[in-house]
Coordinates of C-alpha atoms in Angstrom, one line a residue:
Chain S
M1 CA 10.1 -45.5 25.2
S2 CA 11.3 -43.3 22.3
Q3 CA 11.6 -39.7 22.8
T4 CA 8.6 -37.5 22.2
S5 CA 8.5 -34.0 20.8
I6 CA 5.2 -32.1 21.2
L7 CA 4.0 -29.0 19.5
V8 CA 1.2 -27.1 21.3
I9 CA -0.8 -24.7 19.1
A10 CA -1.7 -21.8 21.2
E11 CA -5.2 -20.5 21.2
H12 CA -5.4 -16.7 21.4
D13 CA -7.3 -13.7 19.9
N14 CA -4.1 -11.9 18.8
Q15 CA -4.2 -10.0 22.1
T16 CA -4.6 -12.5 24.9
L17 CA -3.3 -16.0 25.4
K18 CA -6.5 -18.1 26.3
S19 CA -6.3 -20.2 29.3
S20 CA -7.1 -23.1 27.2
T21 CA -3.5 -23.1 26.1
L22 CA -2.3 -23.5 29.7
T23 CA -4.3 -26.7 30.3
T24 CA -3.1 -28.1 26.9
L25 CA 0.5 -27.4 27.9
T26 CA 0.0 -29.5 31.1
A27 CA -1.3 -32.3 29.0
A28 CA 1.7 -31.9 26.7
Q29 CA 4.1 -32.1 29.8
H30 CA 2.3 -35.3 31.0
I31 CA 3.1 -36.8 27.6
A32 CA 6.6 -35.6 27.6
A33 CA 7.3 -36.7 31.2
G34 CA 7.9 -40.4 30.6
S35 CA 10.3 -39.8 27.6
E36 CA 12.6 -36.8 28.4
G37 CA 10.5 -35.1 25.7
R38 CA 10.5 -31.5 24.6
V39 CA 7.4 -29.2 24.3
H40 CA 7.3 -26.3 21.7
L41 CA 4.6 -23.8 21.6
L42 CA 3.4 -22.4 18.2
I43 CA 1.7 -19.0 17.9
V44 CA 0.0 -18.4 14.6
G45 CA -1.6 -14.9 14.2
H46 CA -1.1 -11.4 13.3
Q47 CA 0.4 -8.7 15.4
C48 CA 0.2 -11.0 18.4
Q49 CA 3.4 -9.7 20.4
N50 CA 1.2 -9.5 23.6
V51 CA 0.5 -13.2 23.3
V52 CA 4.2 -13.9 22.6
D53 CA 5.1 -11.9 25.7
A54 CA 2.6 -13.8 27.9
A55 CA 3.9 -17.1 26.6
R56 CA 7.5 -16.6 27.2
T57 CA 7.2 -16.7 30.9
L58 CA 5.6 -20.0 30.9
G59 CA 7.5 -23.1 32.4
G60 CA 8.2 -26.3 30.6
I61 CA 8.5 -24.9 27.1
T62 CA 11.7 -25.5 25.0
E63 CA 11.0 -22.9 22.3
I64 CA 8.1 -20.7 21.1
L65 CA 7.6 -20.5 17.2
V66 CA 5.7 -17.5 15.9
C67 CA 4.2 -17.4 12.5
D68 CA 2.9 -13.9 11.9
A69 CA 1.1 -12.7 8.8
P70 CA -2.1 -10.6 7.9
H71 CA -4.0 -13.6 6.5
Y72 CA -3.6 -15.3 9.8
A73 CA -5.5 -12.3 11.7
S74 CA -9.0 -14.1 11.5
L75 CA -7.5 -17.4 12.6
L76 CA -9.3 -19.3 9.8
A77 CA -8.8 -23.0 9.8
E78 CA -7.8 -23.0 6.1
E79 CA -5.0 -20.5 6.7
V80 CA -3.7 -21.7 10.1
C81 CA -3.5 -25.4 9.0
A82 CA -1.6 -24.3 5.9
A83 CA 0.9 -22.6 8.2
V84 CA 1.1 -25.5 10.6
V85 CA 1.6 -28.3 8.1
P86 CA 5.3 -27.4 7.0
L87 CA 6.2 -27.0 10.7
V88 CA 5.3 -30.3 12.2
T89 CA 7.6 -32.8 10.5
D90 CA 9.8 -33.2 13.6
F91 CA 7.0 -33.5 16.0
T92 CA 5.5 -36.8 17.4
H93 CA 2.4 -35.1 18.8
V94 CA 0.5 -31.9 17.9
L95 CA -1.8 -30.7 20.7
L96 CA -4.7 -28.1 20.6
P97 CA -7.3 -27.3 23.2
A98 CA -10.7 -29.0 22.7
T99 CA -12.4 -25.6 22.4
G100 CA -14.3 -24.2 19.5
Y101 CA -10.8 -23.0 18.1
G102 CA -9.1 -26.2 18.5
K103 CA -11.9 -28.4 17.3
N104 CA -12.1 -26.4 14.1
I105 CA -8.5 -26.8 13.3
A106 CA -7.2 -30.2 14.7
P107 CA -9.1 -32.5 12.4
R108 CA -8.3 -30.6 9.3
L109 CA -4.6 -30.6 10.2
A110 CA -4.6 -34.2 10.8
A111 CA -6.3 -35.1 7.4
M112 CA -3.6 -32.9 5.7
L113 CA -0.9 -34.8 7.4
D114 CA -2.8 -38.2 6.9
V115 CA -2.7 -39.0 10.5
A116 CA -5.3 -39.9 13.1
Q117 CA -6.7 -37.4 15.5
I118 CA -7.9 -38.1 19.0
S119 CA -10.6 -35.7 20.4
D120 CA -11.1 -34.2 23.9
I121 CA -8.6 -36.3 25.9
T122 CA -9.2 -36.3 29.7
E123 CA -6.3 -38.5 30.7
V124 CA -2.7 -39.4 29.4
C125 CA -1.9 -42.9 30.2
D126 CA 1.5 -42.8 28.3
A127 CA 2.8 -41.1 25.3
N128 CA 0.6 -43.4 23.0
T129 CA -2.3 -44.2 25.2
F130 CA -5.1 -41.8 26.0
V131 CA -8.6 -41.8 27.8
R132 CA -11.5 -39.8 26.2
P133 CA -15.2 -39.8 27.0
I134 CA -17.9 -40.9 24.4
Y135 CA -21.6 -41.2 24.5
A136 CA -22.0 -37.7 26.1
G137 CA -19.6 -38.7 29.0
N138 CA -21.5 -42.0 29.7
A139 CA -18.6 -44.2 28.8
L140 CA -14.7 -43.7 28.7
E141 CA -12.6 -45.0 25.8
T142 CA -9.0 -45.8 26.1
V143 CA -7.3 -45.6 22.6
R144 CA -3.8 -46.6 21.7
N145 CA -1.6 -45.1 18.9
N146 CA 0.0 -47.9 16.9
G147 CA 2.6 -45.7 15.5
G148 CA 2.8 -42.4 13.5
Q149 CA 2.2 -38.8 14.4
L150 CA -0.8 -37.9 16.4
V151 CA -3.0 -34.9 16.5
I152 CA -4.8 -34.5 19.9
T153 CA -7.3 -32.1 21.4
V154 CA -7.2 -31.6 25.3
R155 CA -10.3 -31.2 27.5
G156 CA -9.4 -28.2 29.6
S157 CA -11.4 -29.1 32.7
A158 CA -9.5 -32.4 33.0
F159 CA -6.0 -30.7 33.5
T160 CA -4.7 -28.0 35.7
P161 CA -3.3 -24.8 34.1
S162 CA 0.4 -24.7 33.5
Q163 CA 2.0 -22.2 35.6
H164 CA 4.1 -19.2 34.9
A165 CA 7.7 -20.0 35.8
G166 CA 9.1 -16.5 35.2
N167 CA 11.9 -17.7 32.7
D168 CA 12.3 -16.3 29.3
V169 CA 11.7 -18.8 26.6
R170 CA 13.5 -18.5 23.2
V171 CA 11.2 -17.0 20.5
T172 CA 11.9 -18.1 16.8
P173 CA 10.0 -16.4 14.1
V174 CA 9.0 -19.0 11.2
Q175 CA 8.1 -18.4 7.6
P176 CA 4.4 -17.7 6.9
T177 CA 2.8 -19.7 4.1
A178 CA 1.1 -18.0 1.1
A179 CA -2.6 -16.9 1.8
L180 CA -5.2 -19.3 0.4
A181 CA -8.0 -16.9 0.5
L182 CA -10.7 -19.6 0.3
S183 CA -12.7 -18.1 3.1
R184 CA -13.1 -14.6 4.3
H185 CA -13.9 -13.3 7.8
V186 CA -17.0 -11.0 7.6
S187 CA -17.8 -10.1 11.1
Q188 CA -17.9 -11.3 14.7
S189 CA -20.2 -10.5 17.7
L190 CA -19.0 -11.4 21.1
T191 CA -21.3 -11.7 24.1
P192 CA -19.9 -9.0 26.6
F193 CA -18.9 -10.6 29.8
S194 CA -18.5 -8.7 33.0
R195 CA -18.4 -11.9 35.0
P196 CA -15.7 -14.7 35.2
E197 CA -15.5 -17.0 32.2
L198 CA -17.7 -19.8 32.2
S199 CA -15.1 -22.5 31.2
T200 CA -12.5 -21.6 33.9
S201 CA -14.7 -20.1 36.8
K202 CA -14.5 -21.9 40.1
I203 CA -18.3 -21.4 40.8
V204 CA -20.9 -21.7 38.2
I205 CA -24.6 -21.0 38.6
S206 CA -26.9 -22.3 35.9
G207 CA -30.5 -21.7 35.0
G208 CA -32.9 -23.9 33.0
R209 CA -36.4 -23.9 31.6
G210 CA -37.7 -23.5 35.2
L211 CA -36.7 -19.8 35.1
S212 CA -39.6 -19.5 32.6
A213 CA -38.7 -16.1 31.2
K214 CA -35.7 -14.1 30.1
E215 CA -36.3 -11.5 32.8
N216 CA -36.1 -14.0 35.6
F217 CA -32.5 -14.8 34.7
Q218 CA -31.8 -11.7 36.7
L219 CA -32.4 -13.7 39.8
I220 CA -29.4 -15.9 38.8
E221 CA -27.3 -12.8 37.9
T222 CA -27.7 -11.2 41.2
I223 CA -26.5 -14.4 43.0
A224 CA -23.6 -14.9 40.5
D225 CA -22.4 -11.5 41.3
K226 CA -22.6 -12.2 45.1
L227 CA -20.6 -15.4 44.6
G228 CA -18.3 -14.2 42.0
A229 CA -19.6 -16.9 39.8
A230 CA -20.0 -17.4 36.0
I231 CA -23.4 -17.9 34.6
G232 CA -24.4 -21.0 32.7
A233 CA -27.6 -22.4 31.1
S234 CA -29.2 -25.6 29.9
R235 CA -30.1 -26.1 26.3
A236 CA -33.8 -25.5 27.1
A237 CA -33.0 -22.0 28.5
V238 CA -30.9 -21.1 25.4
D239 CA -33.5 -22.4 22.9
A240 CA -36.2 -20.5 24.8
G241 CA -34.0 -17.3 24.2
F242 CA -33.5 -16.7 28.0
V243 CA -29.6 -16.3 27.3
P244 CA -27.2 -16.4 24.4
N245 CA -26.0 -19.9 23.2
D246 CA -22.5 -19.5 24.4
Y247 CA -23.8 -19.9 27.9
Q248 CA -24.8 -23.4 27.2
V249 CA -23.3 -26.2 29.4
G250 CA -23.6 -29.7 28.0
Q251 CA -22.5 -32.2 25.4
T252 CA -23.1 -29.7 22.6
G253 CA -22.1 -26.6 24.7
K254 CA -19.2 -26.1 27.1
I255 CA -17.8 -28.9 29.3
I256 CA -16.9 -27.5 32.7
A257 CA -15.7 -28.8 36.1
P258 CA -15.9 -25.9 38.6
D259 CA -15.5 -26.4 42.3
L260 CA -19.2 -25.5 42.8
Y261 CA -22.0 -26.0 40.3
I262 CA -25.5 -24.7 41.2
A263 CA -28.3 -26.0 38.9
V264 CA -31.4 -23.9 39.2
G265 CA -34.6 -25.0 37.5
I266 CA -32.7 -27.7 35.5
S267 CA -34.2 -31.2 35.3
G268 CA -30.8 -32.8 34.3
A269 CA -31.0 -34.3 30.9
I270 CA -28.2 -36.6 29.7
Q271 CA -27.0 -33.9 27.4
H272 CA -26.7 -31.4 30.2
L273 CA -25.1 -33.7 32.7
A274 CA -22.3 -34.5 30.1
G275 CA -21.2 -30.8 30.6
M276 CA -21.1 -30.6 34.3
K277 CA -21.0 -34.0 36.1
E278 CA -17.2 -33.6 36.9
S279 CA -17.9 -30.6 39.1
K280 CA -16.5 -31.0 42.6
L281 CA -19.8 -30.0 44.4
I282 CA -23.2 -30.0 42.9
V283 CA -26.1 -28.3 44.2
A284 CA -29.6 -28.5 42.7
I285 CA -32.8 -26.4 43.2
N286 CA -35.7 -27.9 41.6
K287 CA -39.5 -28.1 42.5
D288 CA -39.5 -31.7 41.1
K289 CA -38.0 -34.1 43.6
E290 CA -37.8 -36.9 40.9
A291 CA -35.6 -34.6 38.6
P292 CA -32.6 -36.6 37.4
I293 CA -30.3 -33.7 38.5
F294 CA -30.9 -34.8 42.1
Q295 CA -29.2 -38.2 41.2
I296 CA -25.9 -36.6 40.9
A297 CA -26.4 -33.6 43.2
D298 CA -24.5 -33.5 46.5
Y299 CA -27.1 -31.2 48.1
G300 CA -30.6 -30.5 47.0
I301 CA -33.5 -28.2 47.8
E302 CA -36.9 -29.3 46.5
G303 CA -38.9 -26.1 46.1
D304 CA -40.0 -23.1 44.1
L305 CA -37.0 -21.3 42.7
F306 CA -38.7 -18.1 42.8
Q307 CA -39.0 -18.3 46.5
I308 CA -35.6 -19.8 47.1
L309 CA -33.5 -17.5 45.0
P310 CA -34.4 -14.3 46.7
E311 CA -33.9 -16.3 50.1
L312 CA -30.5 -17.2 48.9
E313 CA -29.7 -13.8 47.9
K314 CA -30.5 -12.5 51.4
A315 CA -28.6 -15.4 53.2
L316 CA -25.5 -14.4 51.2
A317 CA -25.8 -10.8 52.2
Chain Y
M1 CA -26.2 -26.6 -6.9
K2 CA -25.9 -30.2 -5.9
I3 CA -25.6 -30.9 -2.2
L4 CA -24.1 -34.0 -0.6
V5 CA -25.3 -34.8 3.1
G6 CA -23.7 -37.4 5.2
V7 CA -25.8 -39.0 7.9
K8 CA -25.0 -41.6 10.6
R9 CA -27.0 -44.2 12.3
V10 CA -26.5 -44.0 16.1
I11 CA -28.0 -45.1 19.3
D12 CA -31.1 -42.8 19.8
H13 CA -30.2 -39.7 21.9
N14 CA -32.7 -40.6 24.5
V15 CA -31.5 -44.0 25.3
K16 CA -29.3 -44.6 28.5
I17 CA -26.5 -46.7 27.0
R18 CA -25.1 -49.9 28.6
I19 CA -21.5 -50.9 28.3
K20 CA -20.8 -54.4 27.2
A21 CA -19.3 -56.6 29.9
D22 CA -16.3 -57.5 27.8
G23 CA -15.5 -53.7 27.4
T24 CA -15.7 -53.6 23.6
G25 CA -18.4 -50.9 23.4
A26 CA -22.0 -50.1 24.0
E27 CA -24.7 -52.6 23.8
L28 CA -26.5 -52.2 20.4
E29 CA -28.9 -55.4 20.6
N30 CA -32.4 -54.3 20.9
V31 CA -31.5 -50.7 21.3
K32 CA -33.4 -48.0 19.5
M33 CA -31.4 -46.4 16.8
S34 CA -31.9 -43.2 15.0
M35 CA -30.4 -40.7 12.7
N36 CA -27.6 -38.7 14.5
P37 CA -29.5 -35.4 15.6
F38 CA -26.8 -33.2 14.1
D39 CA -27.2 -34.9 10.7
E40 CA -31.0 -34.4 10.8
I41 CA -30.3 -30.7 11.0
A42 CA -27.7 -30.8 8.1
L43 CA -30.2 -32.7 6.0
E44 CA -33.0 -30.2 6.9
E45 CA -30.9 -27.4 5.8
A46 CA -30.1 -29.1 2.3
V47 CA -33.8 -29.7 1.8
R48 CA -34.7 -26.1 2.7
L49 CA -32.0 -24.9 0.2
K50 CA -33.7 -27.1 -2.4
E51 CA -37.2 -25.8 -1.6
A52 CA -35.8 -22.3 -1.9
G53 CA -34.7 -23.1 -5.4
V54 CA -31.1 -22.8 -4.5
A55 CA -30.2 -26.5 -4.7
S56 CA -30.9 -28.7 -7.6
E57 CA -30.3 -32.1 -6.0
V58 CA -29.9 -33.4 -2.4
V59 CA -28.0 -36.6 -2.3
V60 CA -27.6 -38.4 1.1
V61 CA -24.8 -40.7 1.9
S62 CA -24.3 -43.1 4.8
V63 CA -21.3 -45.5 5.5
G64 CA -22.4 -48.4 7.6
D65 CA -23.7 -51.9 7.6
N66 CA -27.0 -52.9 6.0
S67 CA -29.1 -51.5 8.7
S68 CA -28.2 -48.0 7.7
Q69 CA -30.6 -48.5 4.9
E70 CA -33.3 -47.5 7.3
T71 CA -31.7 -44.4 8.2
L72 CA -31.3 -43.4 4.4
R73 CA -35.1 -44.2 3.8
N74 CA -35.9 -41.8 6.6
A75 CA -33.6 -39.2 4.9
L76 CA -35.4 -39.7 1.6
A77 CA -38.8 -39.3 3.5
R78 CA -37.4 -35.9 4.8
G79 CA -36.9 -34.7 1.3
A80 CA -33.6 -36.0 0.0
D81 CA -33.7 -37.1 -3.8
K82 CA -31.4 -40.1 -3.8
A83 CA -29.4 -42.2 -1.2
L84 CA -26.2 -43.9 -1.4
L85 CA -25.1 -46.5 1.1
V86 CA -21.5 -47.4 1.4
E87 CA -21.9 -50.8 2.8
T88 CA -19.6 -52.1 5.4
E89 CA -19.4 -55.5 7.1
Q90 CA -21.4 -55.7 10.3
G91 CA -19.5 -54.6 13.4
A92 CA -16.8 -53.0 11.2
A93 CA -15.4 -49.9 13.0
F94 CA -14.1 -46.9 11.2
G95 CA -12.3 -43.8 12.4
S96 CA -13.2 -40.4 11.3
L97 CA -10.3 -40.3 8.8
D98 CA -11.6 -43.4 7.1
I99 CA -15.1 -41.9 6.7
A100 CA -13.6 -38.6 5.4
K101 CA -11.6 -40.5 2.7
I102 CA -14.6 -42.5 1.7
L103 CA -16.6 -39.4 1.4
Q104 CA -13.8 -37.7 -0.6
R105 CA -14.1 -40.5 -3.1
L106 CA -17.8 -39.8 -3.4
V107 CA -17.2 -36.1 -3.7
A108 CA -14.8 -36.8 -6.7
Q109 CA -17.5 -38.8 -8.4
L110 CA -20.6 -36.7 -7.5
E111 CA -18.9 -33.2 -7.7
P112 CA -21.4 -31.5 -5.1
Q113 CA -20.8 -27.8 -4.6
L114 CA -21.8 -28.1 -0.9
I115 CA -21.3 -30.9 1.6
L116 CA -23.4 -30.7 4.7
L117 CA -22.5 -32.9 7.7
G118 CA -23.4 -32.7 11.4
K119 CA -20.9 -31.2 13.6
Q120 CA -20.4 -34.4 15.6
A121 CA -22.0 -37.9 16.2
I122 CA -23.5 -38.5 19.6
D123 CA -21.8 -41.8 20.0
N124 CA -18.1 -41.2 19.5
D125 CA -18.4 -37.4 20.1
A126 CA -15.4 -37.1 17.7
N127 CA -16.3 -33.8 15.9
Q128 CA -13.8 -34.5 13.1
T129 CA -15.2 -35.8 9.9
G130 CA -16.3 -32.6 8.3
Q131 CA -13.1 -30.8 9.0
M132 CA -11.1 -33.8 7.7
L133 CA -13.0 -34.0 4.5
A134 CA -12.5 -30.3 4.0
G135 CA -8.8 -30.8 4.5
L136 CA -8.6 -33.7 2.1
L137 CA -10.5 -31.7 -0.6
A138 CA -8.3 -28.7 0.2
C139 CA -11.6 -26.7 0.2
S140 CA -13.1 -24.1 2.5
Q141 CA -14.9 -25.2 5.8
A142 CA -17.3 -23.7 8.3
T143 CA -18.0 -25.7 11.4
F144 CA -20.7 -25.2 14.1
A145 CA -23.0 -23.4 11.6
S146 CA -26.0 -21.7 13.0
A147 CA -27.1 -19.9 9.7
L148 CA -26.2 -20.4 6.0
D149 CA -27.0 -18.2 3.0
V150 CA -26.0 -18.6 -0.6
T151 CA -25.0 -15.2 -1.9
D152 CA -25.1 -13.7 -5.5
D153 CA -21.4 -13.9 -6.1
G154 CA -21.5 -17.8 -5.9
R155 CA -20.3 -18.0 -2.3
I156 CA -22.0 -18.9 1.0
T157 CA -22.2 -16.9 4.1
V158 CA -22.2 -18.9 7.3
T159 CA -22.7 -17.9 10.8
R160 CA -20.7 -20.0 13.2
E161 CA -21.1 -20.5 16.8
I162 CA -17.7 -19.8 18.5
D163 CA -16.8 -19.6 22.2
G164 CA -18.0 -16.2 23.4
G165 CA -20.3 -15.5 20.5
L166 CA -20.9 -15.7 16.8
E167 CA -18.6 -15.3 13.7
V168 CA -19.6 -14.8 10.2
L169 CA -17.6 -16.2 7.3
S170 CA -17.9 -15.9 3.5
L171 CA -16.9 -19.2 1.8
A172 CA -15.8 -20.0 -1.8
L173 CA -17.5 -23.2 -3.1
P174 CA -17.1 -26.1 -3.0
A175 CA -17.3 -25.9 0.8
V176 CA -17.9 -28.3 3.7
V177 CA -20.4 -27.0 6.5
T178 CA -21.1 -28.8 9.7
A179 CA -24.4 -28.1 11.4
D180 CA -24.8 -27.0 14.9
L181 CA -28.1 -27.4 17.0
R182 CA -29.4 -24.0 16.3
L183 CA -29.1 -24.0 12.5
N184 CA -32.7 -25.1 12.1
Q185 CA -35.7 -27.3 13.5
P186 CA -35.8 -30.5 11.5
R187 CA -39.2 -31.5 10.3
Y188 CA -40.7 -34.9 10.8
P189 CA -41.3 -37.2 7.8
S190 CA -45.1 -37.4 7.0
L191 CA -46.7 -40.7 6.3
P192 CA -47.1 -39.9 2.6
N193 CA -43.6 -38.9 2.3
I194 CA -42.5 -42.1 4.0
M195 CA -44.5 -44.0 1.5
K196 CA -43.0 -42.0 -1.5
A197 CA -39.5 -42.6 -0.1
K198 CA -39.8 -46.2 -0.6
N199 CA -39.7 -45.5 -4.5
K200 CA -36.8 -43.2 -4.3
P201 CA -33.4 -44.4 -5.6
L202 CA -31.1 -45.9 -2.9
E203 CA -27.9 -47.3 -4.3
I204 CA -25.6 -49.7 -2.4
I205 CA -21.9 -49.5 -3.1
S206 CA -19.9 -52.1 -1.3
L207 CA -16.9 -50.8 0.5
A208 CA -14.8 -53.7 -0.7
S209 CA -15.5 -52.6 -4.3
M210 CA -13.9 -49.2 -3.5
G211 CA -10.6 -51.0 -2.8
F212 CA -10.6 -49.0 0.6
L213 CA -8.3 -50.0 3.4
P214 CA -9.1 -48.5 6.7
S215 CA -6.3 -46.9 8.7
K216 CA -4.9 -49.1 11.6
Q217 CA -3.3 -46.3 13.4
L218 CA -5.6 -46.3 16.5
T219 CA -6.8 -49.2 18.4
T220 CA -9.6 -48.9 21.1
L221 CA -8.2 -50.9 24.0
N222 CA -11.3 -50.8 26.1
I223 CA -14.5 -48.9 26.9
T224 CA -15.6 -48.6 30.5
E225 CA -18.2 -47.0 32.7
P226 CA -17.0 -43.7 34.1
K227 CA -16.6 -43.7 37.8
K228 CA -20.0 -43.1 39.4
R229 CA -20.4 -39.9 41.5
N230 CA -20.2 -40.9 45.1
S231 CA -23.2 -38.8 46.1
H232 CA -26.5 -39.3 47.7
C233 CA -28.3 -36.1 47.5
Q234 CA -28.7 -34.7 50.9
W235 CA -31.8 -32.6 51.2
L236 CA -31.8 -29.3 52.7
E237 CA -34.9 -27.2 53.8
N238 CA -33.9 -23.7 52.8
A239 CA -31.5 -21.3 51.4
A240 CA -30.0 -20.5 54.8
Q241 CA -29.1 -24.2 55.4
L242 CA -27.5 -24.2 51.8
V243 CA -25.3 -21.1 52.6
A244 CA -24.1 -22.8 55.8
V245 CA -23.3 -26.0 54.1
L246 CA -21.3 -24.2 51.3
K247 CA -19.3 -22.3 53.8
E248 CA -18.6 -25.5 55.7
H249 CA -17.1 -27.0 52.5
K250 CA -15.3 -23.7 51.9
A251 CA -17.0 -23.6 48.5
I252 CA -18.0 -19.9 48.9

């Protein structure tokens, strides 16, 4: 096999390196493994020295490229892609995490390079063959690249995070491109999280329509805090306004694979199962014994969640 | 302002798919097909902009075989003014980059100010076409839109769903916007509108006449069933039992 050279585009917020970058690096190392390939990390942003410092202790990276300019501060797809295009000539693969950030950028980049993009890979077969879920995770597609550069996004829950090796990777600044100024960032509102992040938490407890009111989500919160768990939700719970939409687990929300997933008052529609069926242990609490969630649950309690959740809280004390 | 909306015919989202024994794809024979749900939302947004007097014309386009005419008629019944079918041979498969390049040619002809697409198709789950089209057109993009307003300065303001919350962008036109679930609640076509849609223009362009050659960069080797979860639900009586079991598994 010919030698591979892989560029991973880091996800960050100019302050913190996101854990999605670490799982993407692991996928990159799988691709490089069979071919003595090299892996470079690219950080496009503004005043992101903290991100660079966090990245330079990571193992398995040959070099870190940093492209820093004020017009990258908002991480707009138009500006980031313009910065990346001149840098990728020598790379066989460009990888991004399959998060909101990576999904926004990767296809635009691929089109600008006139190459194919493979979304959301869950397995690396070899440097040119990948597996990805389709039909909301109800089928797996194996795709082969017949030649040419590839842009790939990586599903975080399918790879373990790359570890910090304590080495000091060489950092090379690269020339920023001129600002395009097609789009302007106006504002941002983030949901404050005091709990573990949903996509990386080892334990997740999710609520659905069965909670029947926003106030009742407190029952879920109390247990989440006892377990050190992140909170998720079904689309029904989000649409009903019980929780913000970034809590949503499913085909159109976040796709997660925690060690333990507790589904409370969630029937288990195909859309929701697509987001959590790779969880190691699944527990369902539902008053309807026929609910589809029980078909994939390891343990189930048939009953009224308003009775069971307070009992669970007591049992955890 | 003219708006172009792209729609795709896919297996209905309520259908439990079956994989063909030869591993070439999902069984499509005698399966209910519908408009991709995210495209319904993109179309609804375009129609609302027309009803608000912001858009002058809504053109809907699909790339697919002859059966996609049904999807386009449905789009006309929901309020699109005219439809275009870029007709492909039955069973022909196109990647997102191919579709984006076909749309790019239509944009060059029709010169819409706004192109609205769904954020992803629920069959291939690629989430690529809108971004690719914006890249080919070198225009602004807003993906995962949950709100859209046209502002007085000839730009659009789009609220995007991002990991951890929401982000608001102001975009120069022309722009490509991809719809997320929460952008709107699509309407159902009424019977009178379904009847009226039969008389609306639906133009068919053969893909061959466009002289378009699809990319051969990727090949699907096979499509398989995911491994089944090896679980038979074990029923527990109460919360105390659950806690005991979870401790046994060292899950908590």
